[in-house]
Coordinates of C-alpha atoms in Angstrom, one line a residue:
M1 CA -67.5 -196.4 -77.6
L2 CA -66.5 -199.9 -77.3
S3 CA -69.0 -202.5 -78.3
R4 CA -69.4 -205.8 -76.3
A5 CA -70.5 -208.9 -78.0
F6 CA -71.1 -210.6 -74.7
N7 CA -73.3 -207.7 -73.3
S8 CA -75.5 -205.8 -75.7
T9 CA -77.0 -203.6 -73.0
S10 CA -75.1 -200.3 -72.5
R11 CA -73.3 -200.0 -69.2
A12 CA -74.8 -196.6 -68.8
A13 CA -78.3 -198.1 -68.7
T14 CA -77.2 -200.5 -66.0
I15 CA -75.2 -198.2 -63.6
K16 CA -76.8 -196.8 -60.5
R17 CA -74.8 -193.9 -59.0
A18 CA -74.7 -193.8 -55.3
F19 CA -72.4 -191.4 -53.6
S20 CA -68.8 -192.5 -54.4
S21 CA -69.6 -196.1 -55.5
T22 CA -71.4 -197.6 -58.4
T23 CA -73.4 -200.7 -59.0
I24 CA -72.8 -202.4 -62.2
K25 CA -74.7 -205.2 -63.8
L26 CA -72.3 -208.1 -64.7
P27 CA -72.5 -210.1 -68.0
E28 CA -74.9 -213.0 -68.0
V29 CA -73.5 -216.4 -66.7
L30 CA -72.6 -218.5 -69.8
G31 CA -73.3 -222.0 -68.2
T32 CA -73.9 -223.9 -65.0
H33 CA -73.4 -227.4 -63.7
R34 CA -74.9 -228.6 -60.4
M35 CA -75.4 -225.0 -59.2
E36 CA -79.0 -225.4 -58.1
G37 CA -79.7 -223.2 -55.1
L38 CA -76.5 -221.2 -55.5
N39 CA -76.7 -217.5 -56.4
I40 CA -73.9 -216.5 -58.6
P41 CA -73.4 -212.7 -58.4
T42 CA -75.2 -210.6 -61.0
H43 CA -73.9 -207.1 -59.9
A44 CA -70.7 -205.7 -58.6
E45 CA -70.1 -202.6 -56.4
T46 CA -67.1 -200.6 -57.3
N47 CA -65.7 -197.1 -57.1
K48 CA -63.1 -194.7 -58.7
E49 CA -60.2 -196.0 -56.6
E50 CA -60.8 -199.7 -57.4
L51 CA -61.4 -199.2 -61.2
R52 CA -58.3 -196.9 -61.5
T53 CA -56.2 -199.6 -59.6
Y54 CA -57.5 -202.4 -61.9
F55 CA -56.8 -200.4 -65.0
E56 CA -53.3 -199.5 -64.0
Q57 CA -52.5 -203.1 -63.1
M58 CA -53.7 -204.3 -66.4
V59 CA -51.8 -201.5 -68.4
T60 CA -48.6 -202.6 -66.5
M61 CA -49.2 -206.2 -67.3
R62 CA -49.7 -205.6 -70.9
R63 CA -46.7 -203.5 -71.3
V64 CA -44.5 -206.2 -69.7
E65 CA -46.0 -208.8 -72.1
I66 CA -45.3 -206.5 -75.2
V67 CA -41.8 -205.7 -74.1
S68 CA -41.2 -209.5 -73.4
D69 CA -42.2 -210.2 -77.0
L70 CA -39.8 -207.5 -78.4
L71 CA -37.0 -208.9 -76.1
Y72 CA -37.5 -212.5 -77.2
K73 CA -37.3 -211.4 -80.9
K74 CA -34.1 -209.7 -80.0
K75 CA -32.8 -212.9 -78.4
E76 CA -32.5 -211.2 -75.0
I77 CA -34.9 -213.7 -73.7
R78 CA -34.2 -217.4 -74.4
G79 CA -36.0 -220.7 -74.1
F80 CA -39.7 -220.8 -73.6
C81 CA -42.0 -217.8 -73.3
H82 CA -45.8 -217.7 -73.2
L83 CA -47.4 -214.4 -73.3
Y84 CA -50.7 -213.4 -71.5
D85 CA -51.8 -210.1 -73.2
G86 CA -55.5 -210.3 -73.7
Q87 CA -56.1 -212.2 -70.5
E88 CA -55.1 -209.5 -68.0
G89 CA -58.7 -209.2 -66.8
I90 CA -58.3 -212.6 -65.1
A91 CA -55.1 -211.9 -63.3
A92 CA -56.3 -208.5 -62.0
G93 CA -59.8 -209.7 -61.1
M94 CA -58.7 -212.8 -59.3
E95 CA -56.2 -211.0 -57.2
A96 CA -58.9 -208.4 -56.2
G97 CA -61.2 -211.2 -55.1
M98 CA -58.7 -213.1 -53.1
T99 CA -56.3 -212.3 -50.2
R100 CA -52.6 -213.2 -50.0
D101 CA -53.6 -215.9 -47.4
D102 CA -55.3 -217.7 -50.2
C103 CA -53.0 -220.0 -52.3
L104 CA -52.5 -219.6 -56.1
I105 CA -50.7 -222.0 -58.5
S106 CA -50.9 -221.7 -62.3
A107 CA -49.4 -223.1 -65.5
Y108 CA -46.7 -221.6 -67.7
R109 CA -48.5 -218.4 -68.9
V110 CA -47.8 -216.8 -65.5
H111 CA -46.0 -213.4 -65.8
C112 CA -49.2 -211.4 -65.0
Q113 CA -50.1 -213.7 -62.1
A114 CA -46.6 -213.0 -60.5
I115 CA -47.2 -209.3 -60.9
A116 CA -50.7 -209.5 -59.5
R117 CA -49.3 -211.5 -56.4
G118 CA -46.9 -208.7 -55.5
D119 CA -43.9 -209.3 -57.8
T120 CA -42.4 -206.3 -59.6
P121 CA -42.2 -205.8 -63.4
Y122 CA -38.5 -205.4 -63.1
R123 CA -38.1 -208.8 -61.3
V124 CA -40.3 -210.5 -63.8
L125 CA -38.5 -209.2 -66.7
A126 CA -35.1 -209.8 -65.1
E127 CA -36.0 -213.5 -64.5
M128 CA -36.8 -214.0 -68.2
M129 CA -33.5 -212.3 -69.1
Q130 CA -31.5 -214.6 -66.8
R131 CA -30.4 -211.9 -64.3
S132 CA -29.7 -212.7 -60.7
T133 CA -32.0 -209.9 -59.7
G134 CA -34.9 -211.8 -61.2
S135 CA -37.7 -213.4 -59.2
S136 CA -36.0 -216.8 -59.1
K137 CA -32.5 -215.4 -59.3
G138 CA -32.5 -216.0 -63.1
K139 CA -32.6 -219.8 -62.7
G140 CA -36.2 -220.4 -63.5
G141 CA -37.0 -218.3 -66.6
S142 CA -40.5 -217.5 -68.0
M143 CA -42.4 -220.3 -66.6
H144 CA -41.1 -220.6 -63.1
Y145 CA -42.1 -217.7 -60.7
Y146 CA -42.5 -218.5 -57.0
N147 CA -43.3 -216.4 -54.0
A148 CA -44.1 -218.4 -50.9
E149 CA -44.4 -215.3 -48.7
N150 CA -47.5 -214.3 -50.7
N151 CA -48.7 -218.0 -51.2
F152 CA -47.9 -218.0 -54.9
Y153 CA -46.7 -221.3 -55.9
G154 CA -45.5 -220.4 -59.3
G155 CA -46.0 -221.6 -62.9
N156 CA -45.4 -225.1 -64.1
G157 CA -43.9 -226.3 -67.5
I158 CA -45.6 -229.7 -67.4
V159 CA -49.1 -229.6 -68.7
G160 CA -51.7 -230.1 -65.9
A161 CA -49.0 -230.7 -63.2
Q162 CA -50.2 -227.7 -61.1
M163 CA -53.6 -229.3 -60.5
P164 CA -52.7 -232.0 -58.0
V165 CA -50.2 -229.6 -56.4
G166 CA -52.8 -227.1 -56.0
T167 CA -55.1 -229.8 -54.6
G168 CA -52.3 -230.4 -52.1
L169 CA -52.3 -226.8 -51.2
A170 CA -56.0 -226.9 -50.4
F171 CA -55.4 -230.1 -48.3
G172 CA -52.8 -228.2 -46.4
L173 CA -55.2 -225.3 -45.8
K174 CA -57.8 -227.6 -44.5
Y175 CA -55.3 -229.6 -42.4
M176 CA -54.3 -226.5 -40.6
N177 CA -57.8 -225.2 -40.1
K178 CA -57.4 -222.1 -42.1
P179 CA -60.3 -220.1 -43.4
N180 CA -58.8 -219.9 -46.9
F181 CA -58.9 -221.6 -50.3
A182 CA -56.5 -222.6 -53.0
V183 CA -56.8 -221.8 -56.7
A184 CA -55.3 -224.1 -59.4
M185 CA -55.3 -222.4 -62.8
Y186 CA -55.2 -224.5 -66.1
G187 CA -56.0 -224.2 -69.6
D188 CA -58.6 -225.8 -71.9
G189 CA -55.9 -228.1 -73.3
A190 CA -55.0 -229.3 -69.8
S191 CA -58.5 -230.2 -68.9
N192 CA -58.0 -233.6 -70.6
Q193 CA -55.2 -234.6 -68.4
G194 CA -55.8 -237.7 -66.3
Q195 CA -54.1 -236.3 -63.1
F196 CA -56.8 -233.5 -63.1
Y197 CA -59.5 -236.1 -62.6
E198 CA -57.5 -238.0 -59.9
A199 CA -57.0 -234.6 -58.1
M200 CA -60.7 -233.6 -58.4
N201 CA -61.7 -237.1 -57.1
M202 CA -59.7 -236.6 -53.8
A203 CA -60.7 -232.9 -53.5
G204 CA -64.4 -234.1 -53.7
L205 CA -64.0 -236.9 -51.3
W206 CA -62.2 -234.8 -48.7
K207 CA -64.2 -231.6 -49.4
L208 CA -61.0 -229.6 -49.9
P209 CA -61.3 -225.8 -50.3
I210 CA -60.1 -225.5 -53.8
V211 CA -61.3 -223.5 -56.8
Y212 CA -60.3 -225.0 -60.3
V213 CA -60.1 -222.2 -62.7
C214 CA -60.1 -223.2 -66.4
E215 CA -58.8 -220.4 -68.6
N216 CA -60.5 -221.1 -71.9
N217 CA -58.7 -219.1 -74.6
L218 CA -60.3 -221.3 -77.3
Y219 CA -57.1 -223.0 -78.4
A220 CA -55.0 -225.8 -76.8
M221 CA -51.8 -224.6 -78.4
G222 CA -53.1 -224.3 -82.0
T223 CA -55.9 -226.7 -81.7
S224 CA -59.4 -225.3 -81.2
N225 CA -61.8 -226.5 -78.6
E226 CA -64.0 -228.6 -80.7
R227 CA -61.0 -230.5 -82.1
H228 CA -59.3 -231.4 -78.9
S229 CA -62.2 -231.9 -76.4
H230 CA -65.1 -234.2 -76.8
N231 CA -66.9 -232.2 -74.1
T232 CA -66.3 -228.4 -74.4
D233 CA -68.2 -227.6 -71.3
Y234 CA -65.2 -227.4 -69.2
Y235 CA -67.2 -226.2 -66.1
A236 CA -69.1 -229.5 -66.2
R237 CA -66.0 -231.8 -66.2
G238 CA -66.1 -232.3 -62.4
D239 CA -68.9 -234.9 -62.4
K240 CA -70.4 -234.3 -58.9
I241 CA -68.4 -231.1 -58.5
P242 CA -70.3 -227.9 -59.3
G243 CA -69.1 -225.4 -61.9
F244 CA -70.0 -222.4 -63.9
K245 CA -68.8 -220.5 -66.9
I246 CA -68.3 -216.7 -67.1
E247 CA -67.2 -213.9 -69.4
A248 CA -63.6 -213.4 -68.0
Q249 CA -62.5 -210.3 -70.1
D250 CA -64.6 -208.2 -67.5
V251 CA -62.3 -207.6 -64.5
L252 CA -65.3 -207.0 -62.2
N253 CA -67.0 -210.2 -63.4
V254 CA -63.8 -212.2 -62.5
R255 CA -63.5 -210.6 -59.1
E256 CA -67.1 -211.4 -58.1
A257 CA -66.8 -215.0 -59.4
I258 CA -63.7 -215.8 -57.5
K259 CA -65.1 -214.3 -54.3
F260 CA -68.2 -216.3 -54.6
A261 CA -66.5 -219.5 -55.5
G262 CA -63.8 -219.1 -52.7
A263 CA -66.5 -218.7 -50.1
Y264 CA -68.2 -221.8 -51.4
A265 CA -65.2 -223.9 -51.5
V266 CA -64.2 -223.0 -47.9
E267 CA -67.7 -224.2 -46.7
N268 CA -68.4 -227.0 -49.1
G269 CA -65.4 -228.2 -51.0
P270 CA -64.2 -227.9 -54.7
I271 CA -65.9 -225.9 -57.4
I272 CA -64.9 -225.2 -61.0
I273 CA -65.1 -221.9 -62.9
E274 CA -64.5 -221.8 -66.7
M275 CA -63.2 -218.4 -67.7
S276 CA -63.9 -217.5 -71.3
C277 CA -60.9 -215.4 -72.4
Y278 CA -58.6 -214.9 -75.4
R279 CA -54.9 -214.4 -75.9
Y280 CA -53.5 -212.0 -78.6
H281 CA -50.3 -213.7 -79.1
G282 CA -49.8 -217.4 -80.2
H283 CA -49.4 -220.2 -77.7
S284 CA -45.8 -219.4 -77.3
M285 CA -43.1 -217.3 -79.0
S286 CA -42.5 -220.1 -81.6
D287 CA -46.2 -219.9 -82.7
P288 CA -47.1 -216.9 -84.9
G289 CA -50.7 -217.3 -83.8
I290 CA -52.3 -216.9 -87.3
S291 CA -52.0 -220.4 -88.8
Y292 CA -55.1 -221.6 -87.0
R293 CA -57.1 -218.4 -86.7
T294 CA -57.4 -215.3 -88.7
K295 CA -56.1 -211.7 -88.1
Q296 CA -59.7 -210.6 -88.2
E297 CA -60.7 -212.9 -85.4
V298 CA -58.0 -211.3 -83.2
A299 CA -58.9 -207.8 -84.3
D300 CA -62.6 -208.4 -83.5
I301 CA -61.8 -209.5 -79.9
R302 CA -59.6 -206.5 -79.4
L303 CA -62.5 -204.3 -80.5
T304 CA -65.3 -205.9 -78.6
R305 CA -63.8 -207.7 -75.5
D306 CA -60.4 -206.2 -74.6
P307 CA -60.2 -206.2 -70.7
I308 CA -58.3 -202.9 -70.6
E309 CA -60.8 -201.1 -72.8
L310 CA -63.8 -202.5 -71.0
C311 CA -62.3 -201.1 -67.7
R312 CA -61.5 -197.8 -69.4
E313 CA -65.0 -197.4 -70.6
I314 CA -66.5 -197.8 -67.1
I315 CA -64.1 -195.2 -65.7
L316 CA -64.9 -192.7 -68.5
E317 CA -68.7 -193.2 -68.3
N318 CA -68.6 -192.4 -64.6
N319 CA -66.3 -189.4 -65.1
W320 CA -63.7 -190.8 -62.8
A321 CA -61.0 -189.7 -65.3
Q322 CA -60.5 -188.0 -68.6
E323 CA -59.4 -189.9 -71.7
A324 CA -56.2 -187.8 -71.9
E325 CA -55.4 -188.6 -68.2
L326 CA -55.5 -192.5 -69.0
K327 CA -53.5 -192.1 -72.0
D328 CA -50.8 -190.2 -70.0
Y329 CA -50.9 -193.0 -67.4
E330 CA -50.1 -195.5 -70.3
K331 CA -47.3 -193.4 -71.7
K332 CA -45.8 -193.2 -68.1
V333 CA -45.9 -197.0 -67.7
R334 CA -44.2 -197.4 -71.1
R335 CA -41.4 -195.1 -70.0
E336 CA -41.0 -196.8 -66.6
I337 CA -40.8 -200.3 -68.1
D338 CA -38.4 -199.3 -70.9
E339 CA -36.1 -197.9 -68.1
M340 CA -36.4 -201.3 -66.3
V341 CA -35.2 -203.1 -69.5
E342 CA -32.3 -200.8 -69.9

């Protein structure tokens, strides 16, 4: 059974079975800033259908990333390529807590967000391989997916450039009196960008419905948090803007956090979520990922905090599937994506 460094209590001890749904205790909140009087969710309701959907989404996302790694090494994919495997819980969990009427914009590690927002693995891979059948007709590449129909405003190659644009999306929602919110995703390294503070200042003044999501995977390229940020409490970077930090390898925890933050933003204005996560690959394909961290560190995260394995454990503990059944699904996804590549 998978052990979890972030939650020593067995899920079996925190699960209450009630008909077809289950109540699950979420990991403890890792930090708060100006959140007095606000009740961050501590439990999540779920069922077999939901958990199987999240599992299947994350398995598909990971296979796309692994195949992208192989294609890049074969020089079938050129240019920049930033892989997301290890962080799939964020992409799947955020989409589960949003609607397609809510706006999403992210940075350049964006393949899984594109899939979560309704793009297909085929189109995502075709885009990286410069095919006209790709998401942006082969003209954008790994960092530039865009789907206005689903309010997905893509990835951005300039560090931090998406944050003022995401703030503009929130302004548009408020201007049109829509009951929705925008999400601008960024990494811990981008948290030091000056344009972020300019954007947050405007969002705070105008009470714009935006959730700033910091994906803290511990390394800004190859530089660890404590070496690149004087203040590593990224959830507290908004001054008067409230924020909180969660364990984001748990898909249900991400879902509940974004639902809570989105509802807050619509009513009150901007809020920050710092999502503690981890990437298995290096920053980009030019980074082997082991010059600034050990192989053992990566292996330990895979063992204790892997988002797919955490989801698998809930499914098995509730007898919602057999281990062999889940393994068969993973093999099926592998075959299908290999066929897409061909």
